[in-house]
Short mmCIF file of C-alpha atoms in Angstrom, two decimals:
data_model
loop_
_atom_site.label_atom_id
_atom_site.label_comp_id
_atom_site.label_asym_id
_atom_site.label_seq_id
_atom_site.Cartn_x
_atom_site.Cartn_y
_atom_site.Cartn_z
CA MET A 1 -17.85 6.53 19.26
CA VAL A 2 -16.75 8.88 22.03
CA PHE A 3 -16.94 12.52 21.02
CA LYS A 4 -14.43 14.89 22.57
CA LYS A 5 -15.44 18.52 22.51
CA LYS A 6 -12.89 20.62 20.69
CA GLU A 7 -11.23 23.11 23.00
CA LYS A 8 -11.54 26.76 22.03
CA LYS A 9 -8.38 28.68 21.33
CA ILE A 10 -7.43 30.88 24.27
CA PRO A 11 -6.59 34.48 23.31
CA LYS A 12 -3.14 35.76 24.20
CA GLY A 13 -2.74 37.03 27.73
CA PHE A 14 -5.54 34.89 29.21
CA ASN A 15 -5.51 31.55 31.00
CA SER A 16 -8.91 30.38 29.77
CA VAL A 17 -11.73 31.29 27.44
CA ASN A 18 -13.88 32.03 30.47
CA GLU A 19 -11.30 34.49 31.77
CA PHE A 20 -11.26 36.21 28.36
CA PHE A 21 -15.07 36.47 28.25
CA ASP A 22 -15.12 37.80 31.80
CA TYR A 23 -12.59 40.46 30.82
CA THR A 24 -14.56 41.65 27.80
CA TYR A 25 -17.87 41.47 29.68
CA ASN A 26 -16.68 43.69 32.51
CA LYS A 27 -14.64 46.21 30.51
CA GLU A 28 -17.28 48.90 30.12
CA ASP A 29 -15.28 51.19 27.80
CA LEU A 30 -14.38 48.40 25.36
CA ILE A 31 -15.40 48.96 21.73
CA TRP A 32 -17.29 45.72 21.17
CA MET A 33 -16.84 44.55 17.58
CA GLY A 34 -16.02 40.92 18.31
CA GLN A 35 -19.26 39.08 19.15
CA ASN A 36 -21.92 40.51 16.80
CA THR A 37 -24.00 41.62 19.78
CA ASN A 38 -26.35 44.56 19.28
CA HIS A 39 -25.42 47.61 21.35
CA LEU A 40 -27.82 49.87 19.46
CA GLN A 41 -30.92 48.38 21.06
CA LYS A 42 -32.42 50.98 23.42
CA ASP A 43 -36.06 49.88 23.42
CA LYS A 44 -37.75 50.81 26.69
CA HIS A 45 -40.45 48.18 26.20
CA ILE A 46 -37.88 45.40 26.57
CA GLU A 47 -36.33 47.03 29.63
CA ASP A 48 -39.73 47.71 31.23
CA ALA A 49 -40.86 44.12 30.69
CA LEU A 50 -37.79 42.85 32.55
CA VAL A 51 -38.26 45.30 35.42
CA ASN A 52 -41.99 44.70 35.74
CA GLY A 53 -41.59 40.95 35.63
CA ALA A 54 -38.95 41.10 38.34
CA LYS A 55 -41.11 43.37 40.51
CA LYS A 56 -44.00 40.92 40.20
CA ARG A 57 -41.55 38.15 41.19
CA ASP A 58 -42.62 36.12 38.17
CA TYR A 59 -39.28 34.33 38.39
CA CYS A 60 -40.64 32.33 41.34
CA LYS A 61 -42.83 30.28 38.99
CA TYR A 62 -42.06 27.76 36.28
CA PRO A 63 -43.21 28.96 32.84
CA PRO A 64 -44.93 26.69 30.27
CA PRO A 65 -42.48 24.06 28.92
CA GLU A 66 -42.99 24.97 25.24
CA GLY A 67 -42.90 28.69 25.91
CA PHE A 68 -45.56 31.33 26.49
CA PRO A 69 -48.29 30.91 23.84
CA LYS A 70 -48.22 34.65 23.17
CA LEU A 71 -44.50 34.55 22.40
CA LYS A 72 -44.90 31.56 20.09
CA GLU A 73 -47.72 33.34 18.26
CA LEU A 74 -45.67 36.53 17.84
CA ILE A 75 -42.63 34.70 16.44
CA LEU A 76 -44.72 32.94 13.80
CA GLN A 77 -46.32 36.29 12.94
CA ASP A 78 -42.88 37.88 12.67
CA LEU A 79 -41.89 35.20 10.17
CA ASP A 80 -45.29 35.16 8.47
CA LEU A 81 -45.59 31.40 8.96
CA ASP A 82 -48.90 29.54 9.18
CA PRO A 83 -49.42 28.09 12.70
CA ASN A 84 -51.35 25.23 11.13
CA LEU A 85 -48.23 24.14 9.25
CA PHE A 86 -45.55 24.98 11.80
CA ASP A 87 -44.81 24.25 15.43
CA ILE A 88 -42.46 26.20 17.68
CA GLN A 89 -40.43 25.52 20.80
CA ILE A 90 -38.97 28.35 22.88
CA THR A 91 -35.39 27.60 23.91
CA ALA A 92 -32.65 29.03 26.07
CA SER A 93 -30.87 30.60 23.05
CA ALA A 94 -30.50 29.81 19.38
CA THR A 95 -27.54 27.62 20.33
CA GLU A 96 -29.88 25.30 22.22
CA SER A 97 -32.18 25.32 19.19
CA LEU A 98 -29.28 24.25 16.97
CA TYR A 99 -28.34 21.46 19.36
CA LEU A 100 -31.91 20.17 19.51
CA ALA A 101 -32.28 20.21 15.73
CA ILE A 102 -28.98 18.51 15.02
CA SER A 103 -29.08 15.92 17.80
CA THR A 104 -32.50 14.66 16.71
CA THR A 105 -31.87 14.80 12.95
CA LEU A 106 -28.49 13.16 12.50
CA TYR A 107 -27.30 9.68 13.34
CA HIS A 108 -23.87 8.13 13.03
CA ILE A 109 -24.10 7.06 9.37
CA THR A 110 -25.45 10.37 8.04
CA ASN A 111 -23.55 13.46 6.99
CA THR A 112 -23.99 17.20 6.74
CA ILE A 113 -23.15 19.87 4.16
CA ALA A 114 -21.91 23.14 5.67
CA SER A 115 -19.71 26.02 4.61
CA ASP A 116 -16.21 27.16 5.47
CA PRO A 117 -16.20 29.93 6.68
CA GLY A 118 -19.22 29.44 8.90
CA TYR A 119 -20.35 29.19 12.49
CA LEU A 120 -18.12 26.36 13.70
CA ILE A 121 -20.24 25.49 16.74
CA ILE A 122 -22.85 24.11 14.33
CA ASN A 123 -20.23 21.94 12.61
CA ASN A 124 -19.04 20.65 15.97
CA PHE A 125 -22.59 19.61 16.87
CA CYS A 126 -22.98 17.89 13.48
CA ASN A 127 -19.72 15.98 13.90
CA ARG A 128 -20.90 14.81 17.31
CA PHE A 129 -24.07 13.16 16.02
CA GLY A 130 -23.41 12.45 12.33
CA ASN A 131 -20.72 10.63 10.41
CA HIS A 132 -18.95 13.78 9.27
CA VAL A 133 -19.44 17.31 8.01
CA LYS A 134 -18.56 18.24 4.44
CA GLU A 135 -17.18 21.73 5.01
CA VAL A 136 -17.45 23.24 1.53
CA PRO A 137 -14.91 26.02 0.90
CA ILE A 138 -16.76 29.21 -0.08
CA TYR A 139 -14.12 31.89 0.48
CA ASN A 140 -13.92 32.92 -3.16
CA GLU A 141 -15.56 35.25 -5.66
CA GLU A 142 -16.60 32.41 -7.97
CA CYS A 143 -19.33 31.24 -5.60
CA GLY A 144 -20.06 34.71 -4.26
CA TYR A 145 -18.75 33.75 -0.81
CA LYS A 146 -21.73 31.54 -0.04
CA LEU A 147 -22.96 27.95 -0.20
CA THR A 148 -24.65 28.05 -3.59
CA PRO A 149 -27.23 25.55 -4.88
CA ASP A 150 -24.59 24.26 -7.33
CA LEU A 151 -22.12 23.59 -4.51
CA ILE A 152 -24.81 21.81 -2.54
CA LYS A 153 -25.60 19.58 -5.52
CA GLU A 154 -21.91 18.79 -6.03
CA ASN A 155 -21.53 17.62 -2.44
CA ILE A 156 -24.72 15.62 -1.88
CA ASP A 157 -24.37 11.87 -1.53
CA MET A 158 -26.65 9.03 -0.42
CA GLU A 159 -25.93 9.69 3.26
CA THR A 160 -26.51 13.45 3.25
CA LYS A 161 -29.22 14.26 5.77
CA LEU A 162 -28.71 17.94 6.58
CA ILE A 163 -27.79 21.20 4.81
CA VAL A 164 -26.63 23.96 7.13
CA LEU A 165 -27.66 27.33 5.73
CA ILE A 166 -26.57 30.30 7.85
CA ASP A 167 -28.40 33.17 6.22
CA PRO A 168 -27.08 35.85 6.34
CA LEU A 169 -23.76 34.13 6.83
CA ASN A 170 -21.59 34.57 9.89
CA PRO A 171 -18.88 35.87 9.32
CA LEU A 172 -19.12 37.27 5.78
CA GLY A 173 -22.61 38.76 5.75
CA THR A 174 -23.60 37.10 2.48
CA SER A 175 -27.27 36.26 1.94
CA TYR A 176 -29.45 34.48 -0.62
CA THR A 177 -31.78 35.67 -3.32
CA LYS A 178 -35.34 34.39 -3.40
CA GLU A 179 -34.45 32.33 -6.49
CA GLU A 180 -31.53 30.67 -4.69
CA ILE A 181 -33.71 29.85 -1.67
CA ILE A 182 -36.36 28.29 -3.91
CA GLU A 183 -33.70 26.18 -5.63
CA ILE A 184 -32.26 25.01 -2.31
CA ALA A 185 -35.78 24.13 -1.14
CA GLU A 186 -36.26 22.01 -4.27
CA ILE A 187 -32.94 20.24 -3.67
CA ALA A 188 -34.07 19.40 -0.14
CA LYS A 189 -37.43 18.02 -1.29
CA GLU A 190 -36.01 16.03 -4.21
CA ASN A 191 -33.33 14.39 -2.04
CA ASN A 192 -35.33 14.10 1.21
CA ILE A 193 -32.84 16.33 3.02
CA ILE A 194 -33.50 18.76 5.87
CA VAL A 195 -32.33 22.37 5.61
CA LEU A 196 -31.21 23.81 8.93
CA HIS A 197 -31.90 27.50 8.27
CA ASP A 198 -30.16 29.67 10.86
CA ILE A 199 -31.73 33.11 10.44
CA THR A 200 -30.07 34.83 13.41
CA TYR A 201 -29.13 37.90 11.32
CA ARG A 202 -32.15 38.13 9.02
CA ASP A 203 -33.37 41.49 10.32
CA PHE A 204 -30.15 43.23 9.28
CA ALA A 205 -30.56 42.10 5.66
CA ARG A 206 -31.88 44.22 2.82
CA GLU A 207 -34.07 41.30 1.76
CA HIS A 208 -34.59 37.83 3.21
CA THR A 209 -36.52 34.72 2.18
CA LEU A 210 -37.35 31.73 4.39
CA VAL A 211 -36.67 28.22 3.10
CA ALA A 212 -39.63 27.15 5.24
CA LYS A 213 -41.96 28.97 2.85
CA TYR A 214 -40.99 26.61 0.01
CA ALA A 215 -40.08 23.38 1.83
CA PRO A 216 -42.11 23.39 5.06
CA GLU A 217 -41.69 19.64 5.64
CA HIS A 218 -37.93 19.79 5.06
CA THR A 219 -36.88 22.86 7.03
CA ILE A 220 -35.89 23.54 10.61
CA THR A 221 -35.63 27.26 11.27
CA VAL A 222 -33.53 28.63 14.12
CA TYR A 223 -34.58 31.97 15.60
CA SER A 224 -32.54 34.20 17.91
CA PHE A 225 -33.25 37.18 20.17
CA SER A 226 -29.57 37.84 20.83
CA LYS A 227 -28.77 40.10 17.90
CA THR A 228 -31.78 42.02 16.54
CA PHE A 229 -33.31 42.46 19.98
CA GLY A 230 -30.04 43.10 21.84
CA MET A 231 -30.82 40.30 24.30
CA ALA A 232 -27.67 38.16 24.06
CA GLY A 233 -27.24 37.97 27.83
CA LEU A 234 -30.84 36.86 28.36
CA ARG A 235 -30.27 33.61 26.41
CA ILE A 236 -33.51 33.05 24.57
CA GLY A 237 -34.33 31.72 21.11
CA ALA A 238 -36.67 29.35 19.32
CA VAL A 239 -36.78 26.46 16.88
CA ILE A 240 -39.53 26.26 14.27
CA SER A 241 -40.44 23.28 12.08
CA SER A 242 -43.27 21.13 10.82
CA HIS A 243 -45.18 19.24 13.48
CA ASP A 244 -43.54 15.95 12.41
CA LEU A 245 -40.01 17.34 12.71
CA MET A 246 -40.85 18.98 16.04
CA ARG A 247 -41.90 15.77 17.80
CA PRO A 248 -38.40 14.28 18.26
CA MET A 249 -36.98 17.69 19.15
CA ARG A 250 -39.59 18.31 21.82
CA SER A 251 -39.11 14.86 23.30
CA SER A 252 -35.39 15.64 23.61
CA VAL A 253 -35.80 18.97 25.40
CA ILE A 254 -33.75 18.93 28.61
CA ASN A 255 -35.08 22.24 29.87
CA ASP A 256 -38.57 20.76 30.31
CA LEU A 257 -39.62 23.21 33.02
CA GLY A 258 -39.53 26.09 30.60
CA THR A 259 -37.24 28.91 29.50
CA ASN A 260 -36.42 31.94 31.66
CA SER A 261 -39.76 33.71 32.21
CA LEU A 262 -38.29 37.23 32.35
CA SER A 263 -36.49 36.63 29.05
CA GLN A 264 -39.77 35.55 27.49
CA GLU A 265 -41.56 38.65 28.79
CA ALA A 266 -38.81 40.80 27.28
CA ALA A 267 -39.04 38.90 23.99
CA ILE A 268 -42.79 39.49 23.80
CA ALA A 269 -42.26 43.21 24.41
CA GLY A 270 -39.51 43.35 21.80
CA LEU A 271 -41.60 41.69 19.12
CA GLN A 272 -44.55 43.98 19.81
CA SER A 273 -42.40 47.13 19.63
CA LYS A 274 -40.14 45.98 16.77
CA PRO A 275 -41.79 48.14 14.06
CA GLU A 276 -40.89 51.23 16.12
CA TRP A 277 -37.10 50.67 16.12
CA ILE A 278 -35.94 48.10 13.57
CA ASP A 279 -35.47 50.57 10.69
CA ASP A 280 -33.30 52.88 12.81
CA ILE A 281 -31.03 50.00 13.79
CA LYS A 282 -30.70 48.83 10.18
CA GLN A 283 -29.92 52.33 8.94
CA THR A 284 -27.25 52.83 11.61
CA CYS A 285 -25.67 49.49 10.73
CA PHE A 286 -25.50 50.36 7.01
CA LYS A 287 -23.98 53.73 7.88
CA ASN A 288 -21.45 52.06 10.16
CA GLN A 289 -20.29 49.58 7.55
CA GLU A 290 -19.78 52.45 5.11
CA ILE A 291 -17.36 53.94 7.63
CA ILE A 292 -15.53 50.63 7.95
CA LYS A 293 -15.26 50.43 4.17
CA GLU A 294 -13.67 53.89 4.15
CA ALA A 295 -11.11 52.70 6.72
CA VAL A 296 -10.33 49.59 4.65
CA ASP A 297 -10.06 51.55 1.39
CA GLU A 298 -7.45 53.76 3.06
CA THR A 299 -5.36 50.80 4.28
CA PRO A 300 -3.02 49.04 1.83
CA GLY A 301 -3.13 45.25 1.85
CA THR A 302 -6.74 45.02 3.07
CA PHE A 303 -10.09 44.61 1.34
CA LEU A 304 -13.71 43.62 1.97
CA PRO A 305 -14.63 40.31 0.27
CA VAL A 306 -18.34 41.08 0.75
CA TYR A 307 -19.81 44.58 0.67
CA PRO A 308 -22.38 45.60 1.64
CA SER A 309 -22.96 42.99 4.30
CA ASP A 310 -26.49 41.79 5.00
CA ALA A 311 -25.64 40.93 8.60
CA ASN A 312 -24.32 43.10 11.41
CA MET A 313 -20.75 41.97 10.79
CA MET A 314 -18.29 41.72 7.93
CA VAL A 315 -14.88 40.29 7.07
CA ILE A 316 -11.76 42.38 6.46
CA ASP A 317 -9.20 40.41 4.47
CA ILE A 318 -5.68 41.38 5.65
CA THR A 319 -3.70 38.90 3.56
CA GLY A 320 -1.86 41.67 1.73
CA THR A 321 -0.51 43.13 4.98
CA GLY A 322 1.55 40.06 5.87
CA LEU A 323 0.01 40.07 9.35
CA ASP A 324 -1.50 37.23 11.36
CA PRO A 325 -5.19 37.96 12.13
CA ALA A 326 -4.72 36.68 15.69
CA ASP A 327 -1.86 39.13 16.22
CA LEU A 328 -3.92 42.00 14.84
CA SER A 329 -6.91 41.08 17.01
CA ASN A 330 -4.70 40.96 20.08
CA TYR A 331 -3.04 44.27 19.20
CA LEU A 332 -6.37 46.05 18.69
CA LEU A 333 -7.63 44.68 22.02
CA THR A 334 -4.61 45.46 24.15
CA GLU A 335 -3.38 48.66 22.50
CA LYS A 336 -6.55 50.27 21.07
CA ASN A 337 -9.29 48.89 23.34
CA ILE A 338 -11.14 47.44 20.33
CA PHE A 339 -12.42 43.86 20.40
CA VAL A 340 -12.55 42.08 16.99
CA ARG A 341 -12.36 38.39 16.04
CA GLU A 342 -9.54 36.62 14.22
CA GLY A 343 -10.51 34.44 11.28
CA SER A 344 -9.81 31.12 12.97
CA TYR A 345 -12.92 31.64 15.10
CA THR A 346 -15.10 31.02 12.02
CA SER A 347 -12.89 29.11 9.58
CA LYS A 348 -10.56 26.13 9.63
CA ASN A 349 -9.05 26.74 6.20
CA PHE A 350 -9.18 30.52 5.75
CA GLY A 351 -8.69 31.81 9.26
CA ASP A 352 -5.25 33.16 8.43
CA LYS A 353 -6.75 35.60 5.92
CA TYR A 354 -9.16 37.86 7.80
CA ILE A 355 -10.58 39.45 10.89
CA ARG A 356 -14.31 39.73 11.56
CA VAL A 357 -15.75 43.03 12.76
CA SER A 358 -19.32 43.69 13.86
CA PHE A 359 -20.87 47.13 13.61
CA SER A 360 -24.15 47.13 15.57
CA ILE A 361 -22.49 49.61 17.94
CA PRO A 362 -22.68 53.41 18.30
CA THR A 363 -21.34 55.21 15.23
CA GLU A 364 -18.78 57.18 17.28
CA GLN A 365 -17.14 53.87 18.19
CA VAL A 366 -16.97 52.84 14.53
CA LEU A 367 -15.35 56.20 13.78
CA GLU A 368 -12.74 55.40 16.42
CA PHE A 369 -12.07 52.09 14.68
CA LYS A 370 -11.61 53.97 11.42
CA ARG A 371 -9.25 56.43 13.10
CA VAL A 372 -6.88 53.74 14.40
CA PHE A 373 -7.17 50.91 11.85
CA LYS A 374 -4.59 51.99 9.29
CA ASP A 375 -2.14 53.11 11.97
CA SER A 376 -2.56 49.80 13.82
CA ILE A 377 -1.70 47.84 10.68
CA GLU A 378 1.40 49.95 10.11
CA GLU A 379 2.48 49.82 13.76
CA LEU A 380 2.13 46.06 13.89
CA GLN A 381 3.96 45.64 10.58
CA LYS A 382 6.81 47.67 12.01
CA LEU A 383 6.91 45.53 15.15
CA ASN A 384 7.06 42.39 12.97
CA ASN A 385 9.62 43.84 10.51
CA ILE A 386 7.14 43.61 7.64
CA LYS A 387 7.75 46.09 4.83
#
């Protein structure tokens, strides 16, 4: 089977996705609510580690292929995982971790259970290596806007090899109770299924439980430095699993001369200083989403399916406004200098219902969003003759 990579939708006014990313990257005054990146991270330890590493010209040398031992140790400590039970590979981003996990777990007769909405890049990887992905619809109150243990049980068949659990969930911000995680772990063990636990947003959550704690032999955990640590542009992450599950992943590593050494130095510094700043970032994010809720409550035809969010982003349902989320996203970008994401970026079946907004940005920028949101809806309705 030849797999053709699905082309990303190009935003209005741009000739390519790359051109769009270049525009947002270079527009310094843009209010960045579209990519869940953390603009609250001001830790000097991370910055100093990058500067000092560059001054020492550490970038002239290849780093260890599995990652610096100190960094591996600190990640396992951060997750409170036993190094005797778990192995870890440092990667050039959580996306690379996802690709490694999926490409070595699935084969053409196996399938995957995932959610819709969800992070569609994962589903694309699964479709590339497995038979197909069962994209379970979760955009409803009945299931609490998440892939529940009951939904997983309903969709398992003899060929199911992988359960994709994005926790907290991009884009909705839903997360799982300890009881739900234990039940999912039991499902995995009873059916010999692997849980791919993407915990990119765990540090923004009020509470979080690792599947790996309850099903260590059936869990691959994906770890990111992009969001909590504000290091999206440094492209560094990790994949954690049992030693048995790690062997095929490590043998498939393409980047076998190691991951960016300066990124690893910054990651070490960030993990060591994390207790000093993580609570401030979480508190600001909860304050910011309260402001967004106020804006939504003031705007007819909109509501928050999930509140509060346990991630650094949330969904605003605009179905009642009669507007297309892509049109609203484009209008906010071009007319209000605010970058948000239309629903189709994270959902095939519900993308016409919502926009996704992230709020790990300075509070004054969230206040600006609140100031213009209702007016933007009304202005766009007027332009589209919607009453």
